[in-house]
PDB file of C-alpha atoms in Angstrom:
ATOM      1  CA  MET A   1      28.563  49.860  18.885  1.00  0.00           C
ATOM      2  CA  ARG A   2      28.814  52.899  16.393  1.00  0.00           C
ATOM      3  CA  HIS A   3      31.647  53.493  14.129  1.00  0.00           C
ATOM      4  CA  GLU A   4      32.919  56.986  13.330  1.00  0.00           C
ATOM      5  CA  CYS A   5      35.110  58.275  10.728  1.00  0.00           C
ATOM      6  CA  VAL A   6      37.780  60.846  11.763  1.00  0.00           C
ATOM      7  CA  CYS A   7      39.872  62.339  10.127  1.00  0.00           C
ATOM      8  CA  VAL A   8      43.420  63.398  11.232  1.00  0.00           C
ATOM      9  CA  CYS A   9      44.427  67.355  11.044  1.00  0.00           C
ATOM     10  CA  VAL A  10      47.321  69.266  10.968  1.00  0.00           C
ATOM     11  CA  TYR A  11      47.608  72.810  12.326  1.00  0.00           C
ATOM     12  CA  LYS A  12      47.984  75.360   9.750  1.00  0.00           C
ATOM     13  CA  ASN A  13      47.940  79.121  10.878  1.00  0.00           C
ATOM     14  CA  LYS A  14      46.308  77.970  14.475  1.00  0.00           C
ATOM     15  CA  GLU A  15      43.621  76.118  12.235  1.00  0.00           C
ATOM     16  CA  LEU A  16      42.935  72.571  11.981  1.00  0.00           C
ATOM     17  CA  ILE A  17      43.427  71.475   8.482  1.00  0.00           C
ATOM     18  CA  PRO A  18      42.293  67.529   7.245  1.00  0.00           C
ATOM     19  CA  ASP A  19      45.000  65.868   6.137  1.00  0.00           C
ATOM     20  CA  TYR A  20      43.647  62.767   4.479  1.00  0.00           C
ATOM     21  CA  ASN A  21      46.783  61.577   2.761  1.00  0.00           C
ATOM     22  CA  TYR A  22      48.338  61.410   6.203  1.00  0.00           C
ATOM     23  CA  PHE A  23      44.858  59.644   7.848  1.00  0.00           C
ATOM     24  CA  THR A  24      45.425  56.874   5.036  1.00  0.00           C
ATOM     25  CA  SER A  25      49.399  56.725   5.764  1.00  0.00           C
ATOM     26  CA  VAL A  26      48.673  56.250   9.455  1.00  0.00           C
ATOM     27  CA  SER A  27      46.022  53.848   9.045  1.00  0.00           C
ATOM     28  CA  SER A  28      47.707  51.640   6.811  1.00  0.00           C
ATOM     29  CA  SER A  29      50.899  51.183   9.173  1.00  0.00           C
ATOM     30  CA  PHE A  30      48.859  49.326  11.598  1.00  0.00           C
ATOM     31  CA  SER A  31      48.708  45.609  11.712  1.00  0.00           C
ATOM     32  CA  ASP A  32      45.795  43.370  10.898  1.00  0.00           C
ATOM     33  CA  THR A  33      43.907  46.395   9.719  1.00  0.00           C
ATOM     34  CA  HIS A  34      40.683  45.601   7.560  1.00  0.00           C
ATOM     35  CA  GLN A  35      38.865  48.945   8.035  1.00  0.00           C
ATOM     36  CA  PRO A  36      41.274  51.518   8.022  1.00  0.00           C
ATOM     37  CA  PHE A  37      38.837  54.116   7.975  1.00  0.00           C
ATOM     38  CA  LEU A  38      37.004  53.447  11.516  1.00  0.00           C
ATOM     39  CA  PHE A  39      39.867  55.082  13.714  1.00  0.00           C
ATOM     40  CA  PRO A  40      38.097  57.409  15.821  1.00  0.00           C
ATOM     41  CA  LEU A  41      41.541  59.195  16.372  1.00  0.00           C
ATOM     42  CA  VAL A  42      41.268  63.050  17.258  1.00  0.00           C
ATOM     43  CA  VAL A  43      44.281  65.642  17.238  1.00  0.00           C
ATOM     44  CA  CYS A  44      45.979  66.204  20.688  1.00  0.00           C
ATOM     45  CA  SER A  45      48.650  68.585  19.611  1.00  0.00           C
ATOM     46  CA  PRO A  46      50.489  68.738  15.634  1.00  0.00           C
ATOM     47  CA  MET A  47      50.576  65.476  14.346  1.00  0.00           C
ATOM     48  CA  ALA A  48      49.856  63.582  17.409  1.00  0.00           C
ATOM     49  CA  LEU A  49      46.953  61.319  17.770  1.00  0.00           C
ATOM     50  CA  TYR A  50      44.913  60.348  20.686  1.00  0.00           C
ATOM     51  CA  ARG A  51      41.747  58.293  22.067  1.00  0.00           C
ATOM     52  CA  LEU A  52      40.409  57.392  25.396  1.00  0.00           C
ATOM     53  CA  GLU A  53      40.102  53.828  27.100  1.00  0.00           C
ATOM     54  CA  LYS A  54      37.129  52.635  28.637  1.00  0.00           C
ATOM     55  CA  ASP A  55      39.310  52.016  32.066  1.00  0.00           C
ATOM     56  CA  GLY A  56      40.494  55.675  31.460  1.00  0.00           C
ATOM     57  CA  ARG A  57      43.752  55.408  30.254  1.00  0.00           C
ATOM     58  CA  GLU A  58      44.905  57.787  27.000  1.00  0.00           C
ATOM     59  CA  LEU A  59      46.665  56.548  24.122  1.00  0.00           C
ATOM     60  CA  ARG A  60      48.633  59.107  22.092  1.00  0.00           C
ATOM     61  CA  ILE A  61      50.337  57.835  18.838  1.00  0.00           C
ATOM     62  CA  HIS A  62      52.722  60.262  16.909  1.00  0.00           C
ATOM     63  CA  GLU A  63      53.993  60.382  13.530  1.00  0.00           C
ATOM     64  CA  ASN A  64      57.703  60.389  14.584  1.00  0.00           C
ATOM     65  CA  ALA A  65      59.970  60.558  17.780  1.00  0.00           C
ATOM     66  CA  ASP A  66      60.387  64.512  17.755  1.00  0.00           C
ATOM     67  CA  GLU A  67      56.746  65.039  17.531  1.00  0.00           C
ATOM     68  CA  LEU A  68      56.369  63.072  20.573  1.00  0.00           C
ATOM     69  CA  ARG A  69      59.255  64.866  22.078  1.00  0.00           C
ATOM     70  CA  SER A  70      57.058  67.952  21.404  1.00  0.00           C
ATOM     71  CA  ASN A  71      53.614  66.364  23.045  1.00  0.00           C
ATOM     72  CA  LEU A  72      55.317  65.116  25.704  1.00  0.00           C
ATOM     73  CA  ALA A  73      56.860  68.318  26.803  1.00  0.00           C
ATOM     74  CA  GLU A  74      53.616  70.070  26.111  1.00  0.00           C
ATOM     75  CA  TYR A  75      52.175  67.666  28.568  1.00  0.00           C
ATOM     76  CA  ILE A  76      54.717  67.794  31.620  1.00  0.00           C
ATOM     77  CA  ALA A  77      54.291  71.508  31.585  1.00  0.00           C
ATOM     78  CA  ASP A  78      50.714  71.784  31.419  1.00  0.00           C
ATOM     79  CA  LEU A  79      50.949  69.317  34.906  1.00  0.00           C
ATOM     80  CA  SER A  80      53.724  71.278  36.170  1.00  0.00           C
ATOM     81  CA  GLU A  81      51.617  74.595  35.455  1.00  0.00           C
ATOM     82  CA  ALA A  82      48.568  72.772  37.234  1.00  0.00           C
ATOM     83  CA  SER A  83      50.095  71.263  40.333  1.00  0.00           C
ATOM     84  CA  ILE A  84      52.119  74.594  41.124  1.00  0.00           C
ATOM     85  CA  LYS A  85      48.794  76.549  40.653  1.00  0.00           C
ATOM     86  CA  GLU A  86      47.085  74.181  43.424  1.00  0.00           C
ATOM     87  CA  ARG A  87      49.588  73.333  45.641  1.00  0.00           C
ATOM     88  CA  GLY A  88      52.829  75.325  45.437  1.00  0.00           C
ATOM     89  CA  THR A  89      55.170  72.107  44.293  1.00  0.00           C
ATOM     90  CA  PHE A  90      55.503  69.588  41.279  1.00  0.00           C
ATOM     91  CA  ALA A  91      56.696  66.265  42.806  1.00  0.00           C
ATOM     92  CA  VAL A  92      57.784  64.200  39.740  1.00  0.00           C
ATOM     93  CA  ALA A  93      59.607  61.049  39.420  1.00  0.00           C
ATOM     94  CA  LEU A  94      61.673  59.810  36.713  1.00  0.00           C
ATOM     95  CA  SER A  95      62.914  56.712  35.066  1.00  0.00           C
ATOM     96  CA  GLY A  96      66.601  56.426  32.609  1.00  0.00           C
ATOM     97  CA  GLY A  97      67.217  55.268  29.278  1.00  0.00           C
ATOM     98  CA  SER A  98      65.727  57.069  25.944  1.00  0.00           C
ATOM     99  CA  LEU A  99      63.022  59.083  28.481  1.00  0.00           C
ATOM    100  CA  ILE A 100      65.493  61.664  29.340  1.00  0.00           C
ATOM    101  CA  THR A 101      66.364  62.280  25.770  1.00  0.00           C
ATOM    102  CA  LEU A 102      62.766  62.436  24.855  1.00  0.00           C
ATOM    103  CA  MET A 103      61.932  65.053  27.644  1.00  0.00           C
ATOM    104  CA  GLY A 104      64.470  67.177  25.894  1.00  0.00           C
ATOM    105  CA  LYS A 105      62.042  69.971  24.523  1.00  0.00           C
ATOM    106  CA  LEU A 106      61.706  71.144  27.990  1.00  0.00           C
ATOM    107  CA  CYS A 107      65.404  72.821  27.859  1.00  0.00           C
ATOM    108  CA  GLU A 108      64.234  74.900  24.744  1.00  0.00           C
ATOM    109  CA  ALA A 109      61.621  77.621  24.338  1.00  0.00           C
ATOM    110  CA  PRO A 110      59.074  78.465  25.552  1.00  0.00           C
ATOM    111  CA  TYR A 111      59.135  75.686  28.286  1.00  0.00           C
ATOM    112  CA  ILE A 112      62.863  77.004  29.626  1.00  0.00           C
ATOM    113  CA  LYS A 113      61.106  80.116  30.758  1.00  0.00           C
ATOM    114  CA  THR A 114      57.522  79.622  31.474  1.00  0.00           C
ATOM    115  CA  ILE A 115      58.031  76.203  33.686  1.00  0.00           C
ATOM    116  CA  ASP A 116      58.600  77.363  37.346  1.00  0.00           C
ATOM    117  CA  TRP A 117      61.347  75.115  37.691  1.00  0.00           C
ATOM    118  CA  ALA A 118      62.327  76.096  41.422  1.00  0.00           C
ATOM    119  CA  LYS A 119      59.046  74.766  42.302  1.00  0.00           C
ATOM    120  CA  TRP A 120      59.900  71.112  40.834  1.00  0.00           C
ATOM    121  CA  HIS A 121      61.037  68.276  43.275  1.00  0.00           C
ATOM    122  CA  ILE A 122      62.347  65.352  41.181  1.00  0.00           C
ATOM    123  CA  PHE A 123      62.772  61.767  42.368  1.00  0.00           C
ATOM    124  CA  TRP A 124      63.667  58.969  40.518  1.00  0.00           C
ATOM    125  CA  ALA A 125      61.286  55.961  39.982  1.00  0.00           C
ATOM    126  CA  ASP A 126      64.166  53.663  39.670  1.00  0.00           C
ATOM    127  CA  GLU A 127      67.710  54.083  39.770  1.00  0.00           C
ATOM    128  CA  ARG A 128      71.062  51.933  39.377  1.00  0.00           C
ATOM    129  CA  VAL A 129      73.175  51.475  42.776  1.00  0.00           C
ATOM    130  CA  VAL A 130      76.514  52.928  41.240  1.00  0.00           C
ATOM    131  CA  ALA A 131      78.527  56.110  41.762  1.00  0.00           C
ATOM    132  CA  LYS A 132      76.477  59.567  40.619  1.00  0.00           C
ATOM    133  CA  SER A 133      79.075  59.801  38.080  1.00  0.00           C
ATOM    134  CA  HIS A 134      78.990  56.849  36.547  1.00  0.00           C
ATOM    135  CA  ALA A 135      77.636  56.019  32.929  1.00  0.00           C
ATOM    136  CA  ASP A 136      74.930  53.849  34.165  1.00  0.00           C
ATOM    137  CA  SER A 137      73.487  56.248  36.550  1.00  0.00           C
ATOM    138  CA  ASN A 138      70.005  57.697  35.930  1.00  0.00           C
ATOM    139  CA  TYR A 139      70.856  60.791  38.227  1.00  0.00           C
ATOM    140  CA  LYS A 140      74.002  61.351  35.728  1.00  0.00           C
ATOM    141  CA  LEU A 141      71.657  60.786  32.577  1.00  0.00           C
ATOM    142  CA  ALA A 142      68.962  63.296  33.864  1.00  0.00           C
ATOM    143  CA  LYS A 143      71.454  65.944  34.957  1.00  0.00           C
ATOM    144  CA  ASP A 144      73.833  65.870  31.768  1.00  0.00           C
ATOM    145  CA  GLY A 145      70.767  65.827  29.550  1.00  0.00           C
ATOM    146  CA  LEU A 146      68.147  67.874  31.382  1.00  0.00           C
ATOM    147  CA  PHE A 147      69.081  69.335  34.782  1.00  0.00           C
ATOM    148  CA  ALA A 148      72.556  71.216  33.807  1.00  0.00           C
ATOM    149  CA  LYS A 149      70.220  73.064  31.338  1.00  0.00           C
ATOM    150  CA  VAL A 150      67.199  74.074  33.472  1.00  0.00           C
ATOM    151  CA  PRO A 151      67.062  76.269  36.419  1.00  0.00           C
ATOM    152  CA  VAL A 152      66.056  73.496  38.992  1.00  0.00           C
ATOM    153  CA  ILE A 153      67.221  73.900  42.474  1.00  0.00           C
ATOM    154  CA  TYR A 154      69.529  71.227  43.121  1.00  0.00           C
ATOM    155  CA  SER A 155      68.493  70.464  46.885  1.00  0.00           C
ATOM    156  CA  HIS A 156      64.783  69.682  45.125  1.00  0.00           C
ATOM    157  CA  VAL A 157      66.793  66.813  43.298  1.00  0.00           C
ATOM    158  CA  HIS A 158      66.183  63.938  45.305  1.00  0.00           C
ATOM    159  CA  SER A 159      68.682  61.474  44.481  1.00  0.00           C
ATOM    160  CA  ILE A 160      69.688  58.122  46.043  1.00  0.00           C
ATOM    161  CA  ASN A 161      72.664  57.308  48.408  1.00  0.00           C
ATOM    162  CA  ASP A 162      75.167  55.869  46.189  1.00  0.00           C
ATOM    163  CA  THR A 163      77.295  54.641  48.954  1.00  0.00           C
ATOM    164  CA  VAL A 164      75.705  51.833  50.425  1.00  0.00           C
ATOM    165  CA  SER A 165      74.038  48.647  49.517  1.00  0.00           C
ATOM    166  CA  ALA A 166      71.126  48.171  47.081  1.00  0.00           C
ATOM    167  CA  GLU A 167      69.284  47.267  50.163  1.00  0.00           C
ATOM    168  CA  ARG A 168      70.290  50.142  52.359  1.00  0.00           C
ATOM    169  CA  ALA A 169      70.112  52.759  49.628  1.00  0.00           C
ATOM    170  CA  ALA A 170      66.125  51.553  48.803  1.00  0.00           C
ATOM    171  CA  GLU A 171      65.441  52.049  52.775  1.00  0.00           C
ATOM    172  CA  ASP A 172      67.211  55.454  52.704  1.00  0.00           C
ATOM    173  CA  TYR A 173      65.249  56.542  49.553  1.00  0.00           C
ATOM    174  CA  GLU A 174      61.807  55.425  51.255  1.00  0.00           C
ATOM    175  CA  PHE A 175      62.713  57.446  54.522  1.00  0.00           C
ATOM    176  CA  VAL A 176      63.376  60.596  52.308  1.00  0.00           C
ATOM    177  CA  ILE A 177      59.934  60.127  50.518  1.00  0.00           C
ATOM    178  CA  ARG A 178      58.289  59.607  53.955  1.00  0.00           C
ATOM    179  CA  GLN A 179      59.687  62.826  55.016  1.00  0.00           C
ATOM    180  CA  LEU A 180      58.690  64.573  52.218  1.00  0.00           C
ATOM    181  CA  VAL A 181      55.117  63.044  52.217  1.00  0.00           C
ATOM    182  CA  ARG A 182      54.827  64.508  55.794  1.00  0.00           C
ATOM    183  CA  THR A 183      55.730  68.108  54.766  1.00  0.00           C
ATOM    184  CA  ARG A 184      53.390  67.579  51.965  1.00  0.00           C
ATOM    185  CA  VAL A 185      56.075  68.385  49.209  1.00  0.00           C
ATOM    186  CA  ILE A 186      54.618  65.041  48.040  1.00  0.00           C
ATOM    187  CA  ASN A 187      51.185  64.349  48.371  1.00  0.00           C
ATOM    188  CA  VAL A 188      49.480  61.557  50.079  1.00  0.00           C
ATOM    189  CA  SER A 189      46.989  59.174  48.553  1.00  0.00           C
ATOM    190  CA  GLU A 190      43.484  59.293  49.669  1.00  0.00           C
ATOM    191  CA  ILE A 191      43.226  56.123  49.988  1.00  0.00           C
ATOM    192  CA  ASN A 192      46.129  54.110  51.193  1.00  0.00           C
ATOM    193  CA  ASP A 193      49.246  56.201  53.131  1.00  0.00           C
ATOM    194  CA  CYS A 194      51.060  55.956  49.942  1.00  0.00           C
ATOM    195  CA  PRO A 195      53.056  58.902  48.317  1.00  0.00           C
ATOM    196  CA  LYS A 196      50.866  60.793  45.507  1.00  0.00           C
ATOM    197  CA  PHE A 197      53.328  62.018  42.864  1.00  0.00           C
ATOM    198  CA  ASP A 198      52.285  64.484  40.384  1.00  0.00           C
ATOM    199  CA  LEU A 199      53.694  62.742  37.693  1.00  0.00           C
ATOM    200  CA  VAL A 200      55.454  59.380  37.400  1.00  0.00           C
ATOM    201  CA  LEU A 201      57.164  58.984  34.056  1.00  0.00           C
ATOM    202  CA  LEU A 202      58.156  55.557  32.905  1.00  0.00           C
ATOM    203  CA  GLY A 203      59.800  54.503  30.002  1.00  0.00           C
ATOM    204  CA  MET A 204      59.414  50.571  29.107  1.00  0.00           C
ATOM    205  CA  GLY A 205      61.880  48.216  27.793  1.00  0.00           C
ATOM    206  CA  PRO A 206      61.229  45.190  25.146  1.00  0.00           C
ATOM    207  CA  ASP A 207      60.446  42.743  27.800  1.00  0.00           C
ATOM    208  CA  GLY A 208      57.982  45.011  29.169  1.00  0.00           C
ATOM    209  CA  HIS A 209      59.663  46.009  32.354  1.00  0.00           C
ATOM    210  CA  VAL A 210      58.997  49.171  33.619  1.00  0.00           C
ATOM    211  CA  ALA A 211      61.189  51.056  36.314  1.00  0.00           C
ATOM    212  CA  SER A 212      63.104  48.323  37.262  1.00  0.00           C
ATOM    213  CA  LEU A 213      60.295  46.230  37.772  1.00  0.00           C
ATOM    214  CA  PHE A 214      61.197  43.063  35.753  1.00  0.00           C
ATOM    215  CA  PRO A 215      59.035  40.240  34.298  1.00  0.00           C
ATOM    216  CA  ASN A 216      58.338  37.421  36.506  1.00  0.00           C
ATOM    217  CA  HIS A 217      60.334  38.836  39.502  1.00  0.00           C
ATOM    218  CA  SER A 218      59.434  38.759  43.152  1.00  0.00           C
ATOM    219  CA  VAL A 219      59.174  42.522  43.613  1.00  0.00           C
ATOM    220  CA  LEU A 220      56.297  42.403  41.363  1.00  0.00           C
ATOM    221  CA  SER A 221      54.108  41.346  44.188  1.00  0.00           C
ATOM    222  CA  GLU A 222      55.323  43.767  46.735  1.00  0.00           C
ATOM    223  CA  LYS A 223      52.768  45.593  48.586  1.00  0.00           C
ATOM    224  CA  LEU A 224      54.284  46.965  51.936  1.00  0.00           C
ATOM    225  CA  GLN A 225      57.495  48.765  50.563  1.00  0.00           C
ATOM    226  CA  TRP A 226      57.479  51.939  48.652  1.00  0.00           C
ATOM    227  CA  VAL A 227      60.760  51.559  47.228  1.00  0.00           C
ATOM    228  CA  THR A 228      62.491  48.101  47.125  1.00  0.00           C
ATOM    229  CA  PHE A 229      65.691  46.583  45.987  1.00  0.00           C
ATOM    230  CA  ILE A 230      66.871  44.254  43.320  1.00  0.00           C
ATOM    231  CA  THR A 231      70.575  42.536  42.857  1.00  0.00           C
ATOM    232  CA  ASP A 232      69.817  39.985  39.807  1.00  0.00           C
ATOM    233  CA  SER A 233      68.467  42.708  37.020  1.00  0.00           C
ATOM    234  CA  PRO A 234      68.483  40.760  33.674  1.00  0.00           C
ATOM    235  CA  LYS A 235      69.769  43.877  32.251  1.00  0.00           C
ATOM    236  CA  PRO A 236      73.189  45.773  33.776  1.00  0.00           C
ATOM    237  CA  PRO A 237      73.893  46.916  36.382  1.00  0.00           C
ATOM    238  CA  PRO A 238      72.597  44.259  38.436  1.00  0.00           C
ATOM    239  CA  GLU A 239      71.536  46.259  41.713  1.00  0.00           C
ATOM    240  CA  ARG A 240      68.878  48.893  41.553  1.00  0.00           C
ATOM    241  CA  ILE A 241      66.072  50.288  43.577  1.00  0.00           C
ATOM    242  CA  THR A 242      62.673  51.030  42.237  1.00  0.00           C
ATOM    243  CA  PHE A 243      59.486  52.207  43.161  1.00  0.00           C
ATOM    244  CA  THR A 244      56.877  49.201  43.965  1.00  0.00           C
ATOM    245  CA  PHE A 245      53.892  49.048  41.871  1.00  0.00           C
ATOM    246  CA  PRO A 246      51.348  50.523  44.879  1.00  0.00           C
ATOM    247  CA  VAL A 247      53.505  53.639  44.832  1.00  0.00           C
ATOM    248  CA  ILE A 248      53.535  53.980  41.014  1.00  0.00           C
ATOM    249  CA  ASN A 249      49.602  53.380  41.045  1.00  0.00           C
ATOM    250  CA  SER A 250      48.837  55.927  43.552  1.00  0.00           C
ATOM    251  CA  ALA A 251      49.923  58.782  41.329  1.00  0.00           C
ATOM    252  CA  SER A 252      47.899  61.478  40.131  1.00  0.00           C
ATOM    253  CA  ASN A 253      49.385  61.093  36.484  1.00  0.00           C
ATOM    254  CA  VAL A 254      51.695  58.389  34.961  1.00  0.00           C
ATOM    255  CA  ALA A 255      53.011  58.392  31.569  1.00  0.00           C
ATOM    256  CA  VAL A 256      54.658  55.696  30.036  1.00  0.00           C
ATOM    257  CA  VAL A 257      56.416  56.494  26.954  1.00  0.00           C
ATOM    258  CA  VAL A 258      57.628  54.043  24.161  1.00  0.00           C
ATOM    259  CA  THR A 259      59.409  54.592  20.830  1.00  0.00           C
ATOM    260  CA  GLY A 260      60.709  52.172  18.392  1.00  0.00           C
ATOM    261  CA  GLY A 261      59.531  49.009  16.715  1.00  0.00           C
ATOM    262  CA  GLY A 262      61.501  46.776  18.996  1.00  0.00           C
ATOM    263  CA  LYS A 263      58.864  47.250  22.018  1.00  0.00           C
ATOM    264  CA  ALA A 264      56.156  46.945  19.549  1.00  0.00           C
ATOM    265  CA  GLU A 265      55.286  43.604  20.519  1.00  0.00           C
ATOM    266  CA  ALA A 266      55.265  44.365  24.457  1.00  0.00           C
ATOM    267  CA  ALA A 267      53.555  47.792  23.730  1.00  0.00           C
ATOM    268  CA  HIS A 268      50.474  45.099  22.121  1.00  0.00           C
ATOM    269  CA  LEU A 269      50.747  43.114  25.331  1.00  0.00           C
ATOM    270  CA  ALA A 270      50.815  45.808  27.657  1.00  0.00           C
ATOM    271  CA  ILE A 271      47.974  47.725  25.920  1.00  0.00           C
ATOM    272  CA  ASP A 272      45.889  45.406  24.160  1.00  0.00           C
ATOM    273  CA  ASP A 273      42.963  42.879  25.267  1.00  0.00           C
ATOM    274  CA  ILE A 274      45.045  39.840  25.617  1.00  0.00           C
ATOM    275  CA  GLY A 275      44.092  36.127  26.243  1.00  0.00           C
ATOM    276  CA  PRO A 276      45.242  34.518  29.704  1.00  0.00           C
ATOM    277  CA  ASP A 277      47.828  32.094  28.054  1.00  0.00           C
ATOM    278  CA  ARG A 278      49.835  35.664  26.846  1.00  0.00           C
ATOM    279  CA  PRO A 279      52.439  36.680  29.174  1.00  0.00           C
ATOM    280  CA  LYS A 280      51.661  39.763  31.575  1.00  0.00           C
ATOM    281  CA  LEU A 281      53.817  42.012  31.192  1.00  0.00           C
ATOM    282  CA  PRO A 282      54.878  44.338  34.192  1.00  0.00           C
ATOM    283  CA  ALA A 283      53.668  47.361  31.920  1.00  0.00           C
ATOM    284  CA  ARG A 284      50.647  45.920  31.861  1.00  0.00           C
ATOM    285  CA  MET A 285      50.241  46.592  35.990  1.00  0.00           C
ATOM    286  CA  VAL A 286      50.567  50.014  35.550  1.00  0.00           C
ATOM    287  CA  GLN A 287      46.946  51.032  36.353  1.00  0.00           C
ATOM    288  CA  PRO A 288      46.671  54.237  38.404  1.00  0.00           C
ATOM    289  CA  THR A 289      44.056  53.625  41.142  1.00  0.00           C
ATOM    290  CA  GLN A 290      42.580  57.492  40.845  1.00  0.00           C
ATOM    291  CA  GLY A 291      44.995  58.721  38.613  1.00  0.00           C
ATOM    292  CA  LYS A 292      45.284  59.221  34.738  1.00  0.00           C
ATOM    293  CA  LEU A 293      47.296  57.028  32.525  1.00  0.00           C
ATOM    294  CA  VAL A 294      48.640  58.219  29.074  1.00  0.00           C
ATOM    295  CA  TRP A 295      50.926  56.016  26.466  1.00  0.00           C
ATOM    296  CA  PHE A 296      52.981  58.196  24.767  1.00  0.00           C
ATOM    297  CA  LEU A 297      53.670  56.148  21.136  1.00  0.00           C
ATOM    298  CA  ASP A 298      55.462  56.500  17.955  1.00  0.00           C
ATOM    299  CA  ILE A 299      54.275  54.683  15.028  1.00  0.00           C
ATOM    300  CA  ALA A 300      56.443  52.251  15.107  1.00  0.00           C
ATOM    301  CA  ALA A 301      56.121  51.525  18.920  1.00  0.00           C
ATOM    302  CA  ALA A 302      52.282  51.250  18.051  1.00  0.00           C
ATOM    303  CA  SER A 303      52.549  48.862  15.153  1.00  0.00           C
ATOM    304  CA  LYS A 304      51.417  46.002  16.524  1.00  0.00           C
ATOM    305  CA  LEU A 305      48.689  47.219  18.488  1.00  0.00           C
ATOM    306  CA  ASP A 306      44.829  45.421  17.601  1.00  0.00           C
ATOM    307  CA  SER A 307      43.264  47.829  15.026  1.00  0.00           C
ATOM    308  CA  ALA A 308      39.477  46.796  16.988  1.00  0.00           C
ATOM    309  CA  SER A 309      41.377  48.531  20.163  1.00  0.00           C
ATOM    310  CA  PHE A 310      41.076  52.114  17.792  1.00  0.00           C
ATOM    311  CA  TRP A 311      37.143  51.626  17.788  1.00  0.00           C
ATOM    312  CA  GLU A 312      34.723  53.336  20.150  1.00  0.00           C
TER     313      GLU A 312
END
């Protein structure tokens, strides 16, 4: 195993300038760090660090939430441009929570003008079965925080049927997705019949849940349905619909966005090599079959990652 010392750099006047003080402060923020100068980290945007895992995962660690927001916006914009250039549309699935706030840079220059918003088709990886006007609605959260500020076409915003039961809402949503797969608004996986979203954006809870896939829940093992439902969410409201793992893991790109020290232990359990006696969190089951997985974290969320996992 070859260890390589790489310094963190910052952008100044369009050049990468070494910042040794910042390197030291970042290194010391990780727990159990005995050899702080063995982090083979490379700049991917101003003050954002990344490294590639052997299984194809990419981990980006940011100094703070604002730097994460900037890097996340650039990442989404790049995928949007590439997808629209390749197939004329960008099919993206969102979750709720703090994720929408962290996408806020998309509403600002240059992205509000450079992104071809008319080519976006927006879906929800999970949704609470409440009225669209309800404070708990992921649709309302995204509309107020994002879509009302950018020129999306509202017929391209594919929300759930909020007038029926959770079970029926899941069935209806899967039907909508199947229709759009047939018309190739959504691509189809080459290895199964699942939809192949251009991007699935997920947050992660302190318990390690993603979408509405909670620890130890029976829906974690669902293999046939694309969209399923729960009526016993441990987090209110109890009734929700959610993508299943076959759909999430069929996406071309999946991003898991995590901030805050309260999620550091879950990030450790989801990302690091852990023993069989440790709990297997839903976030650890996010493993795109042929797509690319990127974790976006701030330093607080990354504070419990094993230092050895930063070595190549």
